[in-house]
Coordinates of C-alpha atoms in Angstrom, one line a residue:
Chain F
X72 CA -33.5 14.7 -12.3
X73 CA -34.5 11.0 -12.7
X74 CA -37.6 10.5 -10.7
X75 CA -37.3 7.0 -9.8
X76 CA -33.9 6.7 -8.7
X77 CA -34.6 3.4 -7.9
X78 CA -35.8 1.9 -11.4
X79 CA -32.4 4.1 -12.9
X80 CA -30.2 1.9 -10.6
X81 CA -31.8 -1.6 -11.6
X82 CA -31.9 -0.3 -15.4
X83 CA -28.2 0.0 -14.9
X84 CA -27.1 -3.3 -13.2
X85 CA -29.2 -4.9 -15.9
X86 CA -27.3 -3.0 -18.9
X87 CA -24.2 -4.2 -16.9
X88 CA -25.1 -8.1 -16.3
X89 CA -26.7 -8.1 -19.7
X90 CA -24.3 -6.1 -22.3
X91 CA -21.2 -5.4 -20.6
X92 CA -20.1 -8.9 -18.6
X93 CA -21.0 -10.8 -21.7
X94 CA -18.4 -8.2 -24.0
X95 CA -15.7 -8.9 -21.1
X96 CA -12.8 -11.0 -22.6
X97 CA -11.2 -11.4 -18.9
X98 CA -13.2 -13.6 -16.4
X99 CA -12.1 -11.3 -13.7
X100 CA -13.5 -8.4 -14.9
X101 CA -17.0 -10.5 -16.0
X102 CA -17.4 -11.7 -12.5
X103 CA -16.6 -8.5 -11.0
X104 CA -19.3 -6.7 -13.5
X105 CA -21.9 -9.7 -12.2
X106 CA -21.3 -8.4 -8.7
X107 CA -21.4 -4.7 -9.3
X108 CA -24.8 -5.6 -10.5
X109 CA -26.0 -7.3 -7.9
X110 CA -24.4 -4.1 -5.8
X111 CA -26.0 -1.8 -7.9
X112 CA -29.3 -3.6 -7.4
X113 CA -28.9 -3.5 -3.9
X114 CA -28.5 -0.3 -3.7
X115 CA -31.4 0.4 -5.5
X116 CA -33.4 -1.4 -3.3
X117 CA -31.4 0.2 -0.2
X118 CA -32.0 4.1 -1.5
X119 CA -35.5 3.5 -2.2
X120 CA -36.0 2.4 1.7
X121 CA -33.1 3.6 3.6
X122 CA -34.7 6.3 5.5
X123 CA -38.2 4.7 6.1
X124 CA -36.1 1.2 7.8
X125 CA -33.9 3.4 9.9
X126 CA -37.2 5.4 11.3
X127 CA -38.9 2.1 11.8
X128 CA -36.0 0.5 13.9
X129 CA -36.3 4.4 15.9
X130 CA -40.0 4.3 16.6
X131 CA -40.1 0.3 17.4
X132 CA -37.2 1.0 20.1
X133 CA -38.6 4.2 21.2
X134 CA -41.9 2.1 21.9
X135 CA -39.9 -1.0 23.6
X136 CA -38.0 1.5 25.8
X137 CA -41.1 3.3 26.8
X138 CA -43.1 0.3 27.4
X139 CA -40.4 -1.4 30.0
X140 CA -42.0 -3.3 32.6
X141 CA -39.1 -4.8 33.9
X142 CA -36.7 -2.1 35.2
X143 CA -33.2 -2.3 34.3
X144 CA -31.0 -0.1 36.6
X145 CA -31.4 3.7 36.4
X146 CA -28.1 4.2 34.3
X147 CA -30.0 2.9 31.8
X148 CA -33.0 3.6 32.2
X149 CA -32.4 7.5 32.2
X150 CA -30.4 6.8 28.6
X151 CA -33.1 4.9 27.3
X152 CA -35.5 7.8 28.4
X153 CA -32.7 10.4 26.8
X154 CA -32.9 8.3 23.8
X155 CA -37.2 8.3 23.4
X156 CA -37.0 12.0 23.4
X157 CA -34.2 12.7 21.2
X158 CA -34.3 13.2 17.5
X159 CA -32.2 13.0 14.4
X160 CA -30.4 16.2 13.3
X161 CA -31.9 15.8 10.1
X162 CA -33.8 13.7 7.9
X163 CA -30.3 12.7 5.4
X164 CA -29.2 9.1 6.2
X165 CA -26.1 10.0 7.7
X166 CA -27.8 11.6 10.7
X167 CA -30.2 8.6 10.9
X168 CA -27.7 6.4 11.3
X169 CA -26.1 8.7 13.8
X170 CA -29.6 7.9 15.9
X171 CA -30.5 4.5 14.9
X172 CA -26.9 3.1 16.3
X173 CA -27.5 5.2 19.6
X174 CA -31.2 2.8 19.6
X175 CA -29.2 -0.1 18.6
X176 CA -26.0 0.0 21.7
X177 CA -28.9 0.7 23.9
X178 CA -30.5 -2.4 23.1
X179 CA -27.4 -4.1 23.3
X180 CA -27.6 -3.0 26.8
X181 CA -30.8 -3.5 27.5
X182 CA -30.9 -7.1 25.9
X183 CA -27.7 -8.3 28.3
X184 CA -29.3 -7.1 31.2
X185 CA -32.8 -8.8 30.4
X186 CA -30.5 -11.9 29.8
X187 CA -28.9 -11.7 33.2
X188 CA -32.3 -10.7 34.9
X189 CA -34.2 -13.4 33.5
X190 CA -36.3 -11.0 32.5
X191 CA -37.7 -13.3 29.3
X192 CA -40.8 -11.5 28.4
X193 CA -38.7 -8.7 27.4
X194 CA -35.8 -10.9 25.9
X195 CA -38.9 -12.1 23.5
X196 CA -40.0 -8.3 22.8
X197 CA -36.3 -7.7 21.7
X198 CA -35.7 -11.0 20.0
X199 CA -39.3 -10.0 18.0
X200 CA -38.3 -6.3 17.4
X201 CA -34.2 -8.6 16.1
X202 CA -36.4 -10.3 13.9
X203 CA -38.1 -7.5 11.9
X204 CA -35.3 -5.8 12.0
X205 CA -33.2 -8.6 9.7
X206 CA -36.2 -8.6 7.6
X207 CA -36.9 -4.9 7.0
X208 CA -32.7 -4.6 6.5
X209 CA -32.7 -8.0 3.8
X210 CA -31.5 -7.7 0.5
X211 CA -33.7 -9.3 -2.2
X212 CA -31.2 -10.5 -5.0
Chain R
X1202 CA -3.2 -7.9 -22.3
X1203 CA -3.7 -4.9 -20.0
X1204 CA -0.2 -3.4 -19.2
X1205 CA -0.9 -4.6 -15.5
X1206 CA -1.0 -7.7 -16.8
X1207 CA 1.8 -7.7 -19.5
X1208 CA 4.2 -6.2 -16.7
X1209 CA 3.4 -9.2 -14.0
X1210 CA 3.4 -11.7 -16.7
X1211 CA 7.0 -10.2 -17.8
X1212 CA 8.6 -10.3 -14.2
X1213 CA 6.7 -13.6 -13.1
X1214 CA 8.6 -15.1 -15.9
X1215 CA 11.5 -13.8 -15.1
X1216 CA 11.1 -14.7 -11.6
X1217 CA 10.4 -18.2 -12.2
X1218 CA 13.1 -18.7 -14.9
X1219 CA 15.7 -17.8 -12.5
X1220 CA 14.5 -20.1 -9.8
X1221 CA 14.0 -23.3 -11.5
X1222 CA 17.5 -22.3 -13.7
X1223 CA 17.1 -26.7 -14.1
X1224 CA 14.4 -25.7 -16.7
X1225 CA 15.3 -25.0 -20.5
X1226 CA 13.4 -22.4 -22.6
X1227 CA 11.1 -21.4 -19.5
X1228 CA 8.5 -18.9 -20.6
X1229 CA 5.1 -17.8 -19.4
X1230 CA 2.8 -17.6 -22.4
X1231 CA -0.3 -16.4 -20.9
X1232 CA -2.0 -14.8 -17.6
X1233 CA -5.4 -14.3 -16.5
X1234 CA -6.7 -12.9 -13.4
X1235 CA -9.4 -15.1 -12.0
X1236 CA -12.1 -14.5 -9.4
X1237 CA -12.3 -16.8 -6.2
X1238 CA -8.9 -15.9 -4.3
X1239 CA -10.9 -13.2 -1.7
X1240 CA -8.1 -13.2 0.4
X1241 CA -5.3 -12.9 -2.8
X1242 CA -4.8 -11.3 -5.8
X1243 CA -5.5 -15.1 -7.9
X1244 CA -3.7 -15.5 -11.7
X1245 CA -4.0 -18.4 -14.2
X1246 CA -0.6 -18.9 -16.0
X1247 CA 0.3 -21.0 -18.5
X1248 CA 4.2 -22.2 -18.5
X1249 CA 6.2 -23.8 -21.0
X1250 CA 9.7 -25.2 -20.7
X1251 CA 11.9 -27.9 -21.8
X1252 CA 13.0 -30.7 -19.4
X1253 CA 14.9 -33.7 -20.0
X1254 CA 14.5 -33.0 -23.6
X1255 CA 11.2 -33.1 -23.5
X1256 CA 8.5 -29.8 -24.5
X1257 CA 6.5 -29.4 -21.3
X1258 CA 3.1 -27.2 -21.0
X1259 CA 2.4 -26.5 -17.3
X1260 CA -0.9 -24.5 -15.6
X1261 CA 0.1 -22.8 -12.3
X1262 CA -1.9 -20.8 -10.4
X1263 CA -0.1 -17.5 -8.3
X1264 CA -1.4 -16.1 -5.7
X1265 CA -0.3 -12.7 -4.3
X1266 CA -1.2 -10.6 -1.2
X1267 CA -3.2 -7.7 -2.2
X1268 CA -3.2 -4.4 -0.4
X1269 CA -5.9 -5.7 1.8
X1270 CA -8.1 -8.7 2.3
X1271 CA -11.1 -10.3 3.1
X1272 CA -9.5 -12.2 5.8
X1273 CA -6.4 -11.1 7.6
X1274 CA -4.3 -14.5 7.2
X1275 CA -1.0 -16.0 7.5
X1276 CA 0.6 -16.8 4.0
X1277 CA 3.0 -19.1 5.6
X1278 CA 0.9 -20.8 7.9
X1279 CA -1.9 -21.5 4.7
X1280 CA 1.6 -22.6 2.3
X1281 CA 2.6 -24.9 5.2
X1282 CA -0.4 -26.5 5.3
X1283 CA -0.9 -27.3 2.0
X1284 CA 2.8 -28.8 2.2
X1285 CA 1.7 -31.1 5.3
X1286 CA -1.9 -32.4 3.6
X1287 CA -0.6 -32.5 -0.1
X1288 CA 0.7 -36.3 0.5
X1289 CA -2.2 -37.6 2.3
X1290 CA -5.3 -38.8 0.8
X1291 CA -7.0 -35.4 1.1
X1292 CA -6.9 -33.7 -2.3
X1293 CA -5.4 -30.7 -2.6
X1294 CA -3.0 -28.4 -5.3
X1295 CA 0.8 -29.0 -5.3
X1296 CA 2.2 -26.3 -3.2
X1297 CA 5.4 -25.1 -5.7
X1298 CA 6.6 -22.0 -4.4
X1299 CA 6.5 -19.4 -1.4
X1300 CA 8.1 -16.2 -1.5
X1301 CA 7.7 -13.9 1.0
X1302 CA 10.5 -11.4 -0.1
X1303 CA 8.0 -8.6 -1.1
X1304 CA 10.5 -7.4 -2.7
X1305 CA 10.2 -9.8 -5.6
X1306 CA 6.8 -8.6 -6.9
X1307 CA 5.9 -6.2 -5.0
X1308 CA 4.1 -8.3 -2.6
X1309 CA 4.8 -12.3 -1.0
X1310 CA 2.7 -14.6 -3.3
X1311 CA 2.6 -18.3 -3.6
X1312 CA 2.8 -20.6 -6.6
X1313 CA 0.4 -24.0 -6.6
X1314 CA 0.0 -26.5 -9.5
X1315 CA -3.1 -25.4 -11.9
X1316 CA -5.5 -28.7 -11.1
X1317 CA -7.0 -27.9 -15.0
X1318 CA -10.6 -28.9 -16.2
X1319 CA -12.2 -28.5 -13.0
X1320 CA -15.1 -26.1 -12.0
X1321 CA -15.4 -24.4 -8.2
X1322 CA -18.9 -22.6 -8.8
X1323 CA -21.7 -24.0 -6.5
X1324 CA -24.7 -22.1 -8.8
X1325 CA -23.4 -25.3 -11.3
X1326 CA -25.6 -27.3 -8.7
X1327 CA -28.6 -26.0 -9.4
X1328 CA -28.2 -27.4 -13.6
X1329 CA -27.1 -30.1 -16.1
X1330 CA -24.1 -31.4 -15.9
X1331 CA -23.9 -30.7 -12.3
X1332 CA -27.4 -31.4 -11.1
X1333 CA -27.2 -34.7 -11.2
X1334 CA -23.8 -34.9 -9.5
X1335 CA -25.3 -33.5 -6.2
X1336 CA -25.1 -36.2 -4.5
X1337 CA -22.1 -37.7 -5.6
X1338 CA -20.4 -34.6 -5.1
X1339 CA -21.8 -34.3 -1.6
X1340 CA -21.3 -37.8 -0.2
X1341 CA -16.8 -37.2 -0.9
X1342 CA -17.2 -33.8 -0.1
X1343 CA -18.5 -34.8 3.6
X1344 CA -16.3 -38.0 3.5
X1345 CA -13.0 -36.0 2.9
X1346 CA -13.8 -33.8 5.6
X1347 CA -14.7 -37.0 8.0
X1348 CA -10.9 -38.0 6.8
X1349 CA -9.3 -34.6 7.5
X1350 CA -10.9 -35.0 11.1
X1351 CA -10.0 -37.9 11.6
X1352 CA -6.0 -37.7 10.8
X1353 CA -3.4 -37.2 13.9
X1354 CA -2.4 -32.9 13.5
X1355 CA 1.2 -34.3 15.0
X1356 CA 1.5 -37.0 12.4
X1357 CA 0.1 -34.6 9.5
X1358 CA 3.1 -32.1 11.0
X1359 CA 1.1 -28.9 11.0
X1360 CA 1.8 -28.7 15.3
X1361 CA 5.2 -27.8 14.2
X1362 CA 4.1 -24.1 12.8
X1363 CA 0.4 -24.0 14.7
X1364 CA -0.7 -23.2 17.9
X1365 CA -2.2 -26.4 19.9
X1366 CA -4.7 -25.5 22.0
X1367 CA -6.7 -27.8 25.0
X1368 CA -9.4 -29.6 23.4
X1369 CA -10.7 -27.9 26.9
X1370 CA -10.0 -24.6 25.6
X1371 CA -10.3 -24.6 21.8
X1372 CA -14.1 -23.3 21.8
X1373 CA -13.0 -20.4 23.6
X1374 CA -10.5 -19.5 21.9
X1375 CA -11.6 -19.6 18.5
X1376 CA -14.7 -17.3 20.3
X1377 CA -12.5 -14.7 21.6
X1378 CA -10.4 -13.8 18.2
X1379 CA -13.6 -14.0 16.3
X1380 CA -15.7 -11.9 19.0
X1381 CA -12.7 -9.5 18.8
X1382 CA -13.0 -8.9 15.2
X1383 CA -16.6 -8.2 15.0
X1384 CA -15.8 -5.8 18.4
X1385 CA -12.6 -4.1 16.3
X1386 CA -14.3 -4.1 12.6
X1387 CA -18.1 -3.1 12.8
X1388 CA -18.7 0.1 11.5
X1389 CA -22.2 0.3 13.4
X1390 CA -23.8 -1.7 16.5
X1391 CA -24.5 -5.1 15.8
X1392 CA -27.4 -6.3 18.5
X1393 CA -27.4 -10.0 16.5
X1394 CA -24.0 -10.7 16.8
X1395 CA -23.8 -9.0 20.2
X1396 CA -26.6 -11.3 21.6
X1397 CA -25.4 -14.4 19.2
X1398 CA -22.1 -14.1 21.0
X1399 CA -23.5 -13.7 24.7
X1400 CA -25.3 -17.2 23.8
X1401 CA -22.0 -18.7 23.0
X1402 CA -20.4 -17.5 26.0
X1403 CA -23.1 -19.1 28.5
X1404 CA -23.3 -22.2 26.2
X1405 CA -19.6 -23.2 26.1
X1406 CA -19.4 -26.7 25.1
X1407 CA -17.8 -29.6 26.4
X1408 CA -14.2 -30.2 25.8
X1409 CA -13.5 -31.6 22.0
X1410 CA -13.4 -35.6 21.6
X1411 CA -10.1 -34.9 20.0
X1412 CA -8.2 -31.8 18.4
X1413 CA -7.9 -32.3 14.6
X1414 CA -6.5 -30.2 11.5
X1415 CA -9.6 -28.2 10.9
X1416 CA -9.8 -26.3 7.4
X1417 CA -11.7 -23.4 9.1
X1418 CA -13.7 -22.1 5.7
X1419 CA -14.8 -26.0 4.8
X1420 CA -17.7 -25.0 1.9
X1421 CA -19.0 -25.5 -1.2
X1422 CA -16.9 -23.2 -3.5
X1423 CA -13.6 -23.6 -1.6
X1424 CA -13.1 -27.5 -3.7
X1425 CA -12.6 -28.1 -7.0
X1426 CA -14.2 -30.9 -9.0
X1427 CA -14.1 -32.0 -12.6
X1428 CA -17.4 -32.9 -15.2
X1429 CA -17.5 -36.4 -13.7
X1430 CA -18.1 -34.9 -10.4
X1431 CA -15.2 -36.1 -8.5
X1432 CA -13.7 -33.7 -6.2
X1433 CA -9.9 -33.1 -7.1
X1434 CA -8.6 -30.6 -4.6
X1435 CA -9.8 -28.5 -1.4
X1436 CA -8.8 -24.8 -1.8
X1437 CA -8.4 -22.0 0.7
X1438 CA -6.3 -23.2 3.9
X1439 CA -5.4 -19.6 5.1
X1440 CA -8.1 -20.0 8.2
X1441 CA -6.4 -23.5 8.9
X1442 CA -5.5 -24.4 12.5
X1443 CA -5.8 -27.3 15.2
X1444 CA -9.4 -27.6 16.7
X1445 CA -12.1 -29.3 17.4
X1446 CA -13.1 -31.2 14.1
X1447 CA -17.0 -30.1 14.6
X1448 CA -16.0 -26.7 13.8
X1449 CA -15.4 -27.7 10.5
X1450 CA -18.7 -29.7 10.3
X1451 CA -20.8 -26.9 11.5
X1452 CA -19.4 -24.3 9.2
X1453 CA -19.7 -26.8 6.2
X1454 CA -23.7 -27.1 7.3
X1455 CA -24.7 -23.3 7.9
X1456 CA -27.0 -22.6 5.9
X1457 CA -25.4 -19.8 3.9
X1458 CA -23.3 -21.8 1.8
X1459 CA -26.7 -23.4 0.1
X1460 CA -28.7 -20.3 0.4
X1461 CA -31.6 -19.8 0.1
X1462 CA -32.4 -23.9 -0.3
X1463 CA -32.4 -24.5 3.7
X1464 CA -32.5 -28.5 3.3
X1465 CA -29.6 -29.3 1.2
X1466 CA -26.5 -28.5 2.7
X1467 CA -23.9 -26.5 1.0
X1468 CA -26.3 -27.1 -2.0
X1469 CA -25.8 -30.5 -1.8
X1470 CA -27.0 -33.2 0.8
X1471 CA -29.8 -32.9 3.1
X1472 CA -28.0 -31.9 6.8
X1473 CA -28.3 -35.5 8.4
X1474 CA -27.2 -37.3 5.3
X1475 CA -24.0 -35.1 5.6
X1476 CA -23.8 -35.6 9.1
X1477 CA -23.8 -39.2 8.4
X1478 CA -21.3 -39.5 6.1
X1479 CA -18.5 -37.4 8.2
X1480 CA -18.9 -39.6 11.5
X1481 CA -18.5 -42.5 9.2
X1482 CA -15.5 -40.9 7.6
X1483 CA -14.1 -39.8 10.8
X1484 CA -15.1 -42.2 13.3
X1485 CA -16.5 -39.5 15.6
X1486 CA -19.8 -39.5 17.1
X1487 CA -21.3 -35.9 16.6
X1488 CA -22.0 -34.7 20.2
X1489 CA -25.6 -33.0 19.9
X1490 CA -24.7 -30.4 23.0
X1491 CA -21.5 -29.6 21.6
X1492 CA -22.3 -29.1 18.4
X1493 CA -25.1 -27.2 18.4
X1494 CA -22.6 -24.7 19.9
X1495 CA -20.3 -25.0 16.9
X1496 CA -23.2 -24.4 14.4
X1497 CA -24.1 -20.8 16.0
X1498 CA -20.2 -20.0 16.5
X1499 CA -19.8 -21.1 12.3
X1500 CA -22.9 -18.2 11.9
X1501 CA -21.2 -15.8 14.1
X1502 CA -17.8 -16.1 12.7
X1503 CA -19.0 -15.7 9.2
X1504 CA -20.5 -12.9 10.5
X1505 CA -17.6 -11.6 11.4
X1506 CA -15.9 -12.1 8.1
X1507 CA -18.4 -9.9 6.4
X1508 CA -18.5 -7.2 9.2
X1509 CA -14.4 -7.4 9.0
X1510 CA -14.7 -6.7 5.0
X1511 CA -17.3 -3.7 5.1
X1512 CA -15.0 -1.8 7.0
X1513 CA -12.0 -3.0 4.9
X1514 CA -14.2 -2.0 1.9
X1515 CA -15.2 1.6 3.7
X1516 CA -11.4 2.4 5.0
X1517 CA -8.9 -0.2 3.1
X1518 CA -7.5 0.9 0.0
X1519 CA -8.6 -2.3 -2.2
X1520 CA -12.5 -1.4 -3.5
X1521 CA -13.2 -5.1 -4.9
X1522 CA -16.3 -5.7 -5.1
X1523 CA -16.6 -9.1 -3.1
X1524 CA -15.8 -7.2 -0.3
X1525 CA -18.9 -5.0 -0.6
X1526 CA -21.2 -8.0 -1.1
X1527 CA -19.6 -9.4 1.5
X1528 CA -20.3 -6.3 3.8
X1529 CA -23.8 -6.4 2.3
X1530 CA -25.7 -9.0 0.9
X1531 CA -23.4 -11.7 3.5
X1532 CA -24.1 -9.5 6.5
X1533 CA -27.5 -9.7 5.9
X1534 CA -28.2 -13.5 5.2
X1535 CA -26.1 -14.1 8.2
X1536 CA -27.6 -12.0 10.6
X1537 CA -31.4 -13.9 9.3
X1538 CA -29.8 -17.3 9.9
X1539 CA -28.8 -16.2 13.2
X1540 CA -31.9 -14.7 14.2
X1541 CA -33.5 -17.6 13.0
X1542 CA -31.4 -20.2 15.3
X1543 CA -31.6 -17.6 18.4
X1544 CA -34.9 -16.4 18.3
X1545 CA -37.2 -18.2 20.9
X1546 CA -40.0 -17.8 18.8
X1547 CA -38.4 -18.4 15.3
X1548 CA -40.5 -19.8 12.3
X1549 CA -36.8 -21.3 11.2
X1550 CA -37.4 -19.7 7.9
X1551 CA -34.1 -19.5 6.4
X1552 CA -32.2 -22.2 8.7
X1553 CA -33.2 -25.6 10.0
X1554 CA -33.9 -26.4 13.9
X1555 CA -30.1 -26.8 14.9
X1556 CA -29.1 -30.6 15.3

């Protein structure tokens, strides 16, 4: 086992960028070996956070969606409240993105209806939580 | 050669050699597959014929449809176009052949002229030669745009083969296809674009000034300019059709296409400067209302590019790699521009205040 699956995957895009592009007599194949490094780095950076982002998005929505002070209609609110006390099957990735994109159509939801309600303290709340959200998700490449 | 390669380059030449039969001695004496073409498999070839007596050397470029693309297009509709702006004063490659028999090779491609010596990669900004060619570059780049806006789509021909929509209707229309493929494509819920399209459906803008030819994927990397810095042809017309000339200006301007410098402009020309020079060009005056709708609709329908080519990339049978960083890294940048632009409390971090 390599311990630092994340270190293996950057070592590997730079073998690629830095021994195999240059030794590439086809500018196709050099370009596409520049981009599977930058791939390969992004996934490095991607498997070393994947499962801590996805929880973060989980708790920040459980914590919007408990902390409503404006009250959407009791559709929603009773699948927002479903939501909070739910959990993933498992820790793997594929079941946390199973969770996070039942958090994520539910703010879709919730976000319309603050629009419409002119509810803006909450459309702030949700445009904040949008915000960290990019950020934790960004790709530095 | 790779035998992929030795067996296109075989039946290209035969292809070619029986349909300009006028040529003597026709032979293709080298291909290359080149990067760029996201939408089309892109080859380099270099012909050689006699005509009129004469030894002729002759770079074209072919273009075929792969198994799937970055951008679901219309072959024709991009082939026509070039056609209908090659004679004008708007630089592009000569259009020489399209064949949409797939039968031919394997799948419809197009021929252009090879426009030789010239570069298309916008990292060249950032060094010597090219550094110091910024703003020469930028100042035609925006002024050729200002010139395509400002032509007559009737006189240039391309309402023959396009749809002409209202200059009433034109924003919503180009908002509905591109919301659809974000609602058809994304593989997971997408609160940015979701919220980012809402915006645009409350914000309509006023009806266009006028409807124009509009590129519709006007950025640096889609022209072609040689060591002296002069632009020599503007590439990639598949997203072409008849709009409102500020969607061509607001895509130009989004901040991706300089990323991550926020202030210059496709790598280029500070924002306003560009701004400038295209109403000059085009005799338009940029409404502010208007376009501040086009800018987040250029964001959003980027977005929808990249969301369209992670799923091709997950469930399409062609695994090139621009269509994972375009599922990837794009998605990402995209979605912090938007956020950026959208947010009421944004610290316009990677994007400046819209215009």
């Amino acid at each position: 086992m390599i311990p630092r699956p994340q270190q293996a995957l950057n070592d590997l895009a730079m073998k690629l960028i830095g021994s195999v592009a240059p030794q590439t007599q086809s500018v196709y194949a050099a370009s596409n070996a520049g981009m599977i490094a930058m791939l390969l780095q992004c996934l490095a950076q991607e498997f070393d956070r994947a499962a801590a982002v996805r929880t973060q998005d989980i708790d920040e929505l459980i914590a919007l969606f408990e902390s409503l002070r404006d009250v959407p209609p009791v559709n929603l609110t009773s699948r927002l409240g479903t939501f909070s006390h739910g959990s993933a099957e498992s820790l793997r990735i594929e079941h946390l993105n199973v969770r996070h994109a039942q958090g994520m159509a539910l703010l879709i939801e919730l976000h319309a209806w603050a629009e419409t309600h002119r509810a803006e303290e909450l459309d702030r709340e949700i445009w904040s939580f949008l915000t960290r959200h990019a950020e934790r998700h960004a790709f530095h490449v | 050669m790779v035998p992929a390669l030795a067996s296109l380059r075989i039946s290209i030449e035969r292809y070619l050699a029986r349909r300009w039969s006028h040529l003597e001695n026709f032979s293709i004496g080298d291909i290359q597959q080149i990067p760029g073409g996201a939408s089309r498999e892109t080859y380099r070839l270099n012909a050689t014929f006699r005509e009129h007596g004469e030894s002729v050397q002759r770079g074209l470029i072919f273009r075929r449809d792969p198994p799937s693309s970055l951008i679901d297009t219309n072959r024709a509709l991009e082939y026509r176009t070039y056609e209908a702006v090659y004679p004008t004063a708007v630089p592009v490659p000569e259009p020489l052949i399209l064949e949409e028999a797939p039968g031919e090779l394997e799948r419809p491609f197009s021929i252009m002229a090879e426009m030789g010596g010239c570069e298309t990669a916008i990292a060249n900004f950032n060094a010597p030669p090219y550094a110091s060619l910024r703003e020469h570059i930028g100042v035609q780049k925006w002024s050729i745009l200002g010139s395509l806006a400002a032509m007559d789509p009737h006189t240039l021909g391309v309402t023959q083969f396009m749809d002409v929509p209202s200059r009433a209707n034109c924003a919503q229309k180009e908002l509905d296809y591109w919301a659809g493929v974000i609602s058809k494509d994304a593989l997971h819920p997408q609160p940015i674009a979701a919220a980012a399209i809402r915006w645009l459906q409350r914000e309509l803008p006023p009806a266009a000034e006028k409807l124009s030819l509009v590129h519709g994927d006007y950025r640096s990397g889609n022209f072609l300019y040689d060591t002296t810095g002069k632009i020599r042809g503007i590439l990639d017309w598949e997203m072409a059709h008849i709009g409102d000339p500020l969607e061509d200006l607001a895509w130009s301007l989004d901040p991706l296409w300089g990323w991550p410098e926020k202030h210059l402009a496709g790598g280029l020309l500070p924002r306003h400067r560009a701004m400038q020079i295209w109403q000059a060009a085009s005799g338009i005056e940029i409404d502010p209302e208007g376009f501040r709708w086009w800018q987040i609709f250029a964001s959003v329908k980027a977005l929808a590019i990249w969301i369209s080519s992670t799923e091709d990339f997950a469930n399409g049978t062609t695994k090139e790699p621009i269509l994972a960083m375009a599922g990837w890294v794009m998605t990402d940048r995209q979605n912090r521009i938007l956020v950026d632009r959208l947010a009421p409390d944004s610290t316009y971090q990677y994007a400046e205040p819209l215009a």
